[in-house]
Short mmCIF file of C-alpha atoms and ligand atoms in Angstrom, two decimals:
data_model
loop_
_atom_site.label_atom_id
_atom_site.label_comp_id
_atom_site.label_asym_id
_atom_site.label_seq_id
_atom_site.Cartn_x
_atom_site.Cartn_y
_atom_site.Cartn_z
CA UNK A 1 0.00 0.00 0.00
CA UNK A 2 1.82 2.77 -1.54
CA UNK A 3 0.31 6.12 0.29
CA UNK A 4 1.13 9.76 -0.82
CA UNK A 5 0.55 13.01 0.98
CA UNK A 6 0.14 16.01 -1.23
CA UNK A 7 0.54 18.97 0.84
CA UNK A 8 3.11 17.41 3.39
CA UNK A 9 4.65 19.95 4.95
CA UNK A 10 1.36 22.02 5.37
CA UNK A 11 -0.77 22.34 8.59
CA UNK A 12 -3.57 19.39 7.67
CA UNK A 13 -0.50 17.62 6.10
CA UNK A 14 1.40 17.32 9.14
CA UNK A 15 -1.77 16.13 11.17
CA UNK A 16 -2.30 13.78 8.28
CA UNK A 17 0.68 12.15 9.00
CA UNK A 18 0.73 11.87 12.67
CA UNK A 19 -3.00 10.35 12.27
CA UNK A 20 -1.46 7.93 9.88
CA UNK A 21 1.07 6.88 12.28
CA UNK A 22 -1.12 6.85 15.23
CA UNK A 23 -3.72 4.54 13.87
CA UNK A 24 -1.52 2.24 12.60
CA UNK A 25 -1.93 2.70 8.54
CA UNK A 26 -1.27 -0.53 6.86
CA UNK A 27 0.93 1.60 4.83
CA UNK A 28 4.19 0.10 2.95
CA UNK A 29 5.45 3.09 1.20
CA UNK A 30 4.86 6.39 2.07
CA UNK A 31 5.79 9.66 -0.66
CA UNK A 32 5.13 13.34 0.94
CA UNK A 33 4.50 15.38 -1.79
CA UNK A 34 5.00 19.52 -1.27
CA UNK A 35 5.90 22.15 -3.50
CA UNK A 36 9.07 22.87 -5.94
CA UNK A 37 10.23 24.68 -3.02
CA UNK A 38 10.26 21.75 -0.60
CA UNK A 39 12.02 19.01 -2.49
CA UNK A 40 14.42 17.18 -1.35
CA UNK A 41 13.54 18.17 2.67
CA UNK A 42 13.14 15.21 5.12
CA UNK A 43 9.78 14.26 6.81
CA UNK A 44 10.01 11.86 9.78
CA UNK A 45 7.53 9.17 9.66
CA UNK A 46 7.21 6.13 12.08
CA UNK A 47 11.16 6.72 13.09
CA UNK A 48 12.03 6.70 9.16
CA UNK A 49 13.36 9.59 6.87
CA UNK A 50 11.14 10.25 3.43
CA UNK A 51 11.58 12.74 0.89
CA UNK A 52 9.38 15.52 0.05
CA UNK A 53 9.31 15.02 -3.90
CA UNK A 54 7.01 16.70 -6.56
CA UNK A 55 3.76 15.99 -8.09
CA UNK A 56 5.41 14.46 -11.69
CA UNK A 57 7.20 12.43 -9.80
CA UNK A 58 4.80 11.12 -7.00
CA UNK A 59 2.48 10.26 -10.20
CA UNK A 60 5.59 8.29 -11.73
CA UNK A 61 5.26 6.37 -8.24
CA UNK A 62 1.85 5.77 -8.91
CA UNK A 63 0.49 5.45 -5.26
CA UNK A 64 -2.88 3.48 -3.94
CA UNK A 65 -3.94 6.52 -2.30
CA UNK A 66 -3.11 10.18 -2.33
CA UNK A 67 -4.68 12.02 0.30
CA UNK A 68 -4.41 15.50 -0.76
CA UNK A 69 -4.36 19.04 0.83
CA UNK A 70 -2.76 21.78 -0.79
CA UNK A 71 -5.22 23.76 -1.46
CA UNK A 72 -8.04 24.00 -4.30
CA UNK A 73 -5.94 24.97 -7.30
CA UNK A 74 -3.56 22.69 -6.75
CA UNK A 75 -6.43 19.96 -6.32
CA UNK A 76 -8.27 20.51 -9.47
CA UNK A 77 -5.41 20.36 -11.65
CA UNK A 78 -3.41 17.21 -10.36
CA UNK A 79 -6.53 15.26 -8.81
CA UNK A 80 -7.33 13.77 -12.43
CA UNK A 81 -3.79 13.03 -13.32
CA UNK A 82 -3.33 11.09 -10.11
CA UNK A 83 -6.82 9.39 -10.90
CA UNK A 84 -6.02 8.70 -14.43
CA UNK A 85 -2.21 7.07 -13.04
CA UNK A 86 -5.18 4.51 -10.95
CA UNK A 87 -4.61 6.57 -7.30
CA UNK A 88 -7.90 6.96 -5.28
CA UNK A 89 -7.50 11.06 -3.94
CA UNK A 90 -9.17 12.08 -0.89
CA UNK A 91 -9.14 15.53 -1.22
CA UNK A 92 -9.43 17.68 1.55
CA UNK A 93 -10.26 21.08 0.16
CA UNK A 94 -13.16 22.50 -1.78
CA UNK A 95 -12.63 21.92 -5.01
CA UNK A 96 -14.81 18.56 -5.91
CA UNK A 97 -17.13 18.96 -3.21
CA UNK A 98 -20.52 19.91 -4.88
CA UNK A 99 -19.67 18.22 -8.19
CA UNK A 100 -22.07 15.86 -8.62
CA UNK A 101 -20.10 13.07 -10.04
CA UNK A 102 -18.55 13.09 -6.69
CA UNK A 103 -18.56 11.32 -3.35
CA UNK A 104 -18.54 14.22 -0.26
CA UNK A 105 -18.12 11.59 2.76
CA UNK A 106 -18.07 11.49 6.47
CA UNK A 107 -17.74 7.63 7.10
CA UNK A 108 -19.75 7.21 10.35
CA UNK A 109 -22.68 9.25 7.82
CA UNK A 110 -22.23 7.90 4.15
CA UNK A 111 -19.10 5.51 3.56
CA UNK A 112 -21.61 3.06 2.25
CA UNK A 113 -22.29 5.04 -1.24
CA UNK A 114 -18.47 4.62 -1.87
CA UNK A 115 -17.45 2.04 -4.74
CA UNK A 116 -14.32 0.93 -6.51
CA UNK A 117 -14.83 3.60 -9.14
CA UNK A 118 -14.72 6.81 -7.31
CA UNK A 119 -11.62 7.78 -8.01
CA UNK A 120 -11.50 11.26 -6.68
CA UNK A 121 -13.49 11.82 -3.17
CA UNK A 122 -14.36 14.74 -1.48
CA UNK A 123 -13.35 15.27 2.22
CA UNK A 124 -15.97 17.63 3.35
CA UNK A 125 -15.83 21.36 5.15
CA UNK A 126 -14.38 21.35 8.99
CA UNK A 127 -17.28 22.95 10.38
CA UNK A 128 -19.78 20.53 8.74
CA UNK A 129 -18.00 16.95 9.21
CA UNK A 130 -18.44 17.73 12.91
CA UNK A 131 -22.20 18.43 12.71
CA UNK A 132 -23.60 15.84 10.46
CA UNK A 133 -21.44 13.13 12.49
CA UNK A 134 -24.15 14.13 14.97
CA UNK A 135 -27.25 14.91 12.92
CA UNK A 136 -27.39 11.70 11.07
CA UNK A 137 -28.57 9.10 14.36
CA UNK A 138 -31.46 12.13 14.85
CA UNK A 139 -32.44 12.08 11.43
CA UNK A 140 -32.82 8.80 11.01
CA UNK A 141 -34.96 8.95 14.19
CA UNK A 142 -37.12 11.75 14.29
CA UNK A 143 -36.58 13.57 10.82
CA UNK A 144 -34.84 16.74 11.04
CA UNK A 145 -36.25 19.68 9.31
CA UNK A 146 -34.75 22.63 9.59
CA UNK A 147 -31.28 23.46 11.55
CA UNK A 148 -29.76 26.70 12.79
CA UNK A 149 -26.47 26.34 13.55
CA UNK A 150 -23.76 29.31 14.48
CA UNK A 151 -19.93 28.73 14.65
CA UNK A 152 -17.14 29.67 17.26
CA UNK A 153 -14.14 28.73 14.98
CA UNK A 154 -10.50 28.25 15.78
CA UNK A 155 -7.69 30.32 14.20
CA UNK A 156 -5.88 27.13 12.80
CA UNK A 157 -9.18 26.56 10.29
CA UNK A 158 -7.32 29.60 8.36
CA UNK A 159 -3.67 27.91 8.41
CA UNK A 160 -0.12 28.94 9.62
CA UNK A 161 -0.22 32.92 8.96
CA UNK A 162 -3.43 33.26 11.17
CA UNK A 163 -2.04 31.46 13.98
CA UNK A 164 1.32 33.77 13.69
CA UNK A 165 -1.27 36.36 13.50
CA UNK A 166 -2.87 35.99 16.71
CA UNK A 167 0.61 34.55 18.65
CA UNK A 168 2.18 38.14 17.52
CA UNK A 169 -1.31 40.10 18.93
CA UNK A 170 -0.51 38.69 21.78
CA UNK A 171 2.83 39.61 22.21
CA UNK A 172 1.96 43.26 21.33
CA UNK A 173 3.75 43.25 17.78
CA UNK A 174 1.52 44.94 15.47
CA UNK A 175 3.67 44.78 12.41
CA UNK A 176 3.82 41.11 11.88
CA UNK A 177 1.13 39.11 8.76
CA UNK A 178 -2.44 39.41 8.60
CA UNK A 179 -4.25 36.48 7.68
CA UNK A 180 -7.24 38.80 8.82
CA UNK A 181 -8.83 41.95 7.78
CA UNK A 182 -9.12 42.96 11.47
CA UNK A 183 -7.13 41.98 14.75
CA UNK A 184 -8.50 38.30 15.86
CA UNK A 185 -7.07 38.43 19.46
CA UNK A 186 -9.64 39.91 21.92
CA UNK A 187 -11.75 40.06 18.97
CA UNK A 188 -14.55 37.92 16.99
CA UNK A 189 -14.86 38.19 13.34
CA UNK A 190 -18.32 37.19 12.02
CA UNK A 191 -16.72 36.31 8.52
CA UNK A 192 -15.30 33.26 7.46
CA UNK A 193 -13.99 33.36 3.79
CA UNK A 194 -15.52 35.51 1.11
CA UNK A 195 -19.26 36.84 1.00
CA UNK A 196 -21.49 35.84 -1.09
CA UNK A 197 -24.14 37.63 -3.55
CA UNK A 198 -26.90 36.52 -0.81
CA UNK A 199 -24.58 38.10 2.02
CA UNK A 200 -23.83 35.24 3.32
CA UNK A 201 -19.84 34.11 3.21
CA UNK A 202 -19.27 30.88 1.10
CA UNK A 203 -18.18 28.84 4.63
CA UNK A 204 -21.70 29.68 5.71
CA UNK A 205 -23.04 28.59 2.15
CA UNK A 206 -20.82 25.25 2.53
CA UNK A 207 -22.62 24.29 5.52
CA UNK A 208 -25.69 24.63 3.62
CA UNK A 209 -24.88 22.57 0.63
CA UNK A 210 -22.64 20.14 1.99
CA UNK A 211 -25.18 18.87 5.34
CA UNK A 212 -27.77 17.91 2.59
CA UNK A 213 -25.13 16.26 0.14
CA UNK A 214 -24.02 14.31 2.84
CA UNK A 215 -27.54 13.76 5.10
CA UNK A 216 -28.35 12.98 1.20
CA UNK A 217 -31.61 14.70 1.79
CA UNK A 218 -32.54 17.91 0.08
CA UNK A 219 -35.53 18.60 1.96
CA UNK A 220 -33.23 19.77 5.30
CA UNK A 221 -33.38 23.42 5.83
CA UNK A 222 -30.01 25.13 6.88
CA UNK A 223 -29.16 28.05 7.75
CA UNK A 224 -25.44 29.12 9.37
CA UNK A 225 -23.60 31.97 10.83
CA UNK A 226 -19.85 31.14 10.86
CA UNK A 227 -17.49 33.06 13.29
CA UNK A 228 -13.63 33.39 13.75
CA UNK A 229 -13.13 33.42 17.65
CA UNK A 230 -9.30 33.67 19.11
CA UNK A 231 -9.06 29.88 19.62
CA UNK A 232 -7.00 27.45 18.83
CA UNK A 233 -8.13 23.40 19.93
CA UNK A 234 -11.44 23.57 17.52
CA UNK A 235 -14.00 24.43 16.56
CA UNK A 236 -17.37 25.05 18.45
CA UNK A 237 -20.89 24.82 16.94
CA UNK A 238 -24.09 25.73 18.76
CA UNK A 239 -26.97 24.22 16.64
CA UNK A 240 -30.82 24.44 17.11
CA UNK A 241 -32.46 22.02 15.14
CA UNK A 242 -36.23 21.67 14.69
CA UNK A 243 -37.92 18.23 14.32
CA UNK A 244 -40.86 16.53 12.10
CA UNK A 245 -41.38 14.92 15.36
CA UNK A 246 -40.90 14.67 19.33
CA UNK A 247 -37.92 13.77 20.78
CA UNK A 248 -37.33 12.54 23.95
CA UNK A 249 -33.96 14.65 25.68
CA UNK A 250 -32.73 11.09 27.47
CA UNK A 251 -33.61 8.94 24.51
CA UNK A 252 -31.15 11.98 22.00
CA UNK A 253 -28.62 11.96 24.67
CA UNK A 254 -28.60 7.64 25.04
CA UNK A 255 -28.55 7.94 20.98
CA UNK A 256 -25.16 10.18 21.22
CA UNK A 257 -23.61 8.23 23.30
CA UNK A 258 -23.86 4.90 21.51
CA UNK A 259 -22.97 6.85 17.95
CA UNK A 260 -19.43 5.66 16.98
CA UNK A 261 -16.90 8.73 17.08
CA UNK A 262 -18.96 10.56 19.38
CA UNK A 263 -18.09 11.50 23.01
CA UNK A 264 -21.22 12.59 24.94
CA UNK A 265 -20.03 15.09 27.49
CA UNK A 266 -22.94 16.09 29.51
CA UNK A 267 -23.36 16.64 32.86
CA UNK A 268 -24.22 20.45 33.72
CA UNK A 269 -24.05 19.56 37.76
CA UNK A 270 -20.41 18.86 37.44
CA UNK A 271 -20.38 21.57 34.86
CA UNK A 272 -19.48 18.89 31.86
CA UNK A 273 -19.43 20.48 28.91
CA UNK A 274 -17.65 20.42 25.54
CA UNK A 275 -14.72 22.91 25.07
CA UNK A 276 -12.14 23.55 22.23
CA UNK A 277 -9.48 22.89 24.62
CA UNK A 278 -10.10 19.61 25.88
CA UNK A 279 -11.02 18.65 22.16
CA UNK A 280 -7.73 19.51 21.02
CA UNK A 281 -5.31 15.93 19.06
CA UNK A 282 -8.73 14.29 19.86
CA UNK A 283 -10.13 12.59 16.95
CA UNK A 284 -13.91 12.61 17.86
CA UNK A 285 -16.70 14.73 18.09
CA UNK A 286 -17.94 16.07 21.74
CA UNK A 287 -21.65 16.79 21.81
CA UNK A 288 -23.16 18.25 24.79
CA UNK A 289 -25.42 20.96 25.86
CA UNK A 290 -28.19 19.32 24.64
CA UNK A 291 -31.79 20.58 25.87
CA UNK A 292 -35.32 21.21 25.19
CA UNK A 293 -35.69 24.31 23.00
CA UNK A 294 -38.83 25.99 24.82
CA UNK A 295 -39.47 28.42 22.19
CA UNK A 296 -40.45 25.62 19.67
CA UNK A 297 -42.11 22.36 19.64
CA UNK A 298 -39.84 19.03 18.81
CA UNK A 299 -36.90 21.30 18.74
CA UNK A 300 -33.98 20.68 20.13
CA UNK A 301 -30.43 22.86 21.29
CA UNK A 302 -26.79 21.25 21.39
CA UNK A 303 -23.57 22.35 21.81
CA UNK A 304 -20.62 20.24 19.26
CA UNK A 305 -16.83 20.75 19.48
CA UNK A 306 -14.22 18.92 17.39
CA UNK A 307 -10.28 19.55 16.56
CA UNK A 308 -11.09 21.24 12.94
CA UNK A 309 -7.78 19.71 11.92
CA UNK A 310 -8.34 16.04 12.75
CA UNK A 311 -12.08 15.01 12.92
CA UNK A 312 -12.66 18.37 10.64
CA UNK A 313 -9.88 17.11 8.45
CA UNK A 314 -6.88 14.74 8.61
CA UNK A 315 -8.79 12.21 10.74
CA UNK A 316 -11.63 12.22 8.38
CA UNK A 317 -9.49 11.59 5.34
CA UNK A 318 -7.44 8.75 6.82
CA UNK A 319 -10.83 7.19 7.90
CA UNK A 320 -12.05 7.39 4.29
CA UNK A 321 -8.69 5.57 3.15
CA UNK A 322 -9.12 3.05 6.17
CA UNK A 323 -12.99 2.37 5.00
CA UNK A 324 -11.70 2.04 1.45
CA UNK A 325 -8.79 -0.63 2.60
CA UNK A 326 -10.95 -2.36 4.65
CA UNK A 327 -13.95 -3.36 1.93
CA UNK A 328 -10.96 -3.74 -0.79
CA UNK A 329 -12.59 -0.23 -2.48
CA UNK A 330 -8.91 0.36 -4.33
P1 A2P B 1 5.07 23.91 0.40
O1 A2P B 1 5.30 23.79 1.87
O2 A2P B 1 6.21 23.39 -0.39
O3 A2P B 1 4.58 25.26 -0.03
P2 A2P B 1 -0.87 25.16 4.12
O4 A2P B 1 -2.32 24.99 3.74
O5 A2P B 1 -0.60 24.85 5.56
O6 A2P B 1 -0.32 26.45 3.68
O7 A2P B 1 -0.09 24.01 3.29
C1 A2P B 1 -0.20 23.86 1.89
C2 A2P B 1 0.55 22.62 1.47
O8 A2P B 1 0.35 22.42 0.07
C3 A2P B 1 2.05 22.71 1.68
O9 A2P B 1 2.56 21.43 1.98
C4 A2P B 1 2.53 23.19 0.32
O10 A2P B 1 3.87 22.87 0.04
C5 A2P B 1 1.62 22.38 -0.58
N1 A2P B 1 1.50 22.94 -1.92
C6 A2P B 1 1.11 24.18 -2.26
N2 A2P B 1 1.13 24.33 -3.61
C7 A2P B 1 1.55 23.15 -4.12
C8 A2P B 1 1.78 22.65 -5.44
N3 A2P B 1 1.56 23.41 -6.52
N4 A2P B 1 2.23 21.39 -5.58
C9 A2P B 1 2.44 20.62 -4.49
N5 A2P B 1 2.24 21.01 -3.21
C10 A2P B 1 1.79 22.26 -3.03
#
C-alpha cells in the first residue's frame, strides 16, 4: 500500500501524517509530496526519513492513495492526473465537493455510497463533518427539518499565517502578517472566507450545501452563521435544530452516546461540557449541551466541538482511506 501526501509539509499535512502513524496505517510506502520549493527536505515518519518530492514524480510512483491538501488549485489540476495514473485522492479542500459526479463523505454518515470507481473523493468542510457526524442518528430517528447552527471557529481553520497572527497580537507586535482583515485576538470576526451575492460568506453557504449532500436529503433546511473566535483546539458549533417529530432529551442523549466517534459530554451539575481545549489531538466529536428548545415544539439545542484539523480534516481523510482498505474499495 503505496500512500502519498500532497501537501506534506502544510498544517492538515502534518496532522495527516501523525494520524497515519497513530492509527496504525497498513501503509508500505509512504511519498510526501510539497511544492518545488520543498524538495528534497526530510519528513520523519514512524522513526524513518522520506523525501518531500514533486507531483510528476509522485504520479511516476503511482500510489494506492493520495490524500491530498494543498489547497483548491492545486487539487483541481493534479486530482485527475493522479486518478487517471489509478490513485484513489481524498481531497481535503473544496474543489470537488458539490460536483455531482462526486462522493462528499463522512464515514460514520455515508461511507456506504463509496465504490471501486470513485476515483477522486471529497473530504468535506471542517465545520460541517463535525455536525452531520451528529445529525445523522437524529435524522434517522425523528426527521430533522430545519437546523440553525452558528460557529465559534479556531484560528488554525485559516492555516499557519493566522495562527502567527494571533501569537504576535498577543505579544503586542503589530507589524507582523495578517491572515485577517481585522485583529483576531480579543476580537470575533463574524466572517469566514468571502461573501457571497446573498450576504452570506461561502463557509456559511458550505454548511448549507454540503449537510444535505451528505444527510443525502434535500428537503433539510439550513441556515449558518460562521465566526472566527481567538481559539485554537477547535472548533465550536451551537446548533438548534427543529424536528418533524418529538424527541425525547434522554432517549437523543442515550442515541449520542452509543454513535461511533462521538463522546457525549454532559453533565451540567459537574459543569461537563464540551470545550475547544479539551477537544484539542482528539479525533472525535464532543456533543453536549443538549436541551429542550422551549421556544419551539420538537426542537432541540446542542452544543458540538471537534479539533477542525483532525475530525474536521486529517482524521476524516485517513478514515475514508481506512474504509476504502478495509472493503478492498482500491
Ligand atoms: P510547500 O510547503 O512546499 O509550499 P498550508 O495549507 O498549511 O499552507 O499548506 C499547503 C501545502 O500544500 C504545503 O505542503 C505546500 O507545500 C503544498 N503545496 C502548495 N502548492 C503546491 C503545489 N503546486 N504542488 C504541491 N504542493 C503544493
Amino acid at each position: 500500500m503505496k500512500i502519498a501526501v500532497v501537501g506534506a509539509t502544510g498544517l492538515v499535512g502534518t496532522v495527516m501524517l501523525k494520524v497515519l502513524e497513530e492509527r496504525n496505517f497498513p501503509l508500505t510506502e509512504l511519498i510526501p509530496v510539497a511544492s518545488e520549493k520543498s524538495v528534497g527536505k526530510e519528513i520523519t515518519f514512524k522513526g524513518k526519513q522520506f523525501k518531500v518530492v514533486n507531483m510528476e514524480t509522485a504520479i511516476a510512483m503511482k500510489p494506492d492513495i493520495a490524500l491530498f491538501s494543498a489547497g483548491g488549485s492545486t487539487s483541481l489540476k493534479y486530482a485527475p492526473l493522479f486518478a487517471e495514473a489509478g490513485t484513489t485522492v481524498i481531497d481535503n479542500s473544496s474543489a470537488w465537493r458539490m460536483d455531482p459526479s462526486k462522493k462528499l463523505i463522512v464515514p460514520e454518515v455515508n461511507a456506504y455510497e463509496l465504490s471501486i470507481d470513485d476515483k477522486i473523493i471529497a473530504n468535506p468542510n471542517c465545520s460541517t463533518i463535525q455536525m452531520v457526524v451528529a445529525l445523522k442518528p437524529l435524522h434517522d430517528k425523528y426527521r430533522i427539518k430545519r437546523v440553525v447552527v452558528s460557529t465559534y471557529q479556531s484560528v488554525t481553520g485559516t492555516g499557519v499565517k493566522a495562527v502567527e497572527q494571533m501569537m504576535n497580537e498577543r505579544k503586542g507586535i503589530t507589524d507582523g502578517p495578517m491572515a485577517y482583515p481585522y485583529q483576531i485576538d480579543l476580537n470575533v470576526i463574524p466572517q469566514i472566507d468571502v461573501f457571497e451575492a446573498n450576504g452570506y460568506t461561502k463557509e456559511e453557504m458550505k454548511m448549507i450545501k454540503e449537510t444535505r449532500k451528505i444527510m443525502g436529503d434535500e428537503s433539510i433546511r439550513v441556515t449558518a452563521t460562521t465566526v472566527r473566535i481567538p481559539v485554537m483546539g477547535g472548533h465550536s458549533e451551537s446548533v438548534n435544530i427543529e424536528f418533524e417529530n418529538d424527541f425525547d432529551v434522554a432517549d437523543v442523549k442515550s442515541l449520542m452516546q452509543k454513535t461511533p466517534g462521538i463522546i457525549l459530554e454532559d453533565d451540567i451539575d459537574n459543569l461537563k461540557y464540551p470545550m475547544p481545549k479539551d477537544a484539542h489531538e482528539k479525533d472525535e466529536v464532543f456533543v453536549g449541551r443538549i436541551r429542550r428548545d422551549e421556544s419551539m415544539p420538537n426542537t432541540l439545542n446542542m452544543w458540538i466541538v471537534a479539533d477542525n484539523l483532525r475530525k474536521g480534516a486529517a482524521t476524516n481523510a485517513v478514515q475514508i482511506a481506512e474504509f476504502l482498505v478495509q472493503k478492498e474499495l482500491i
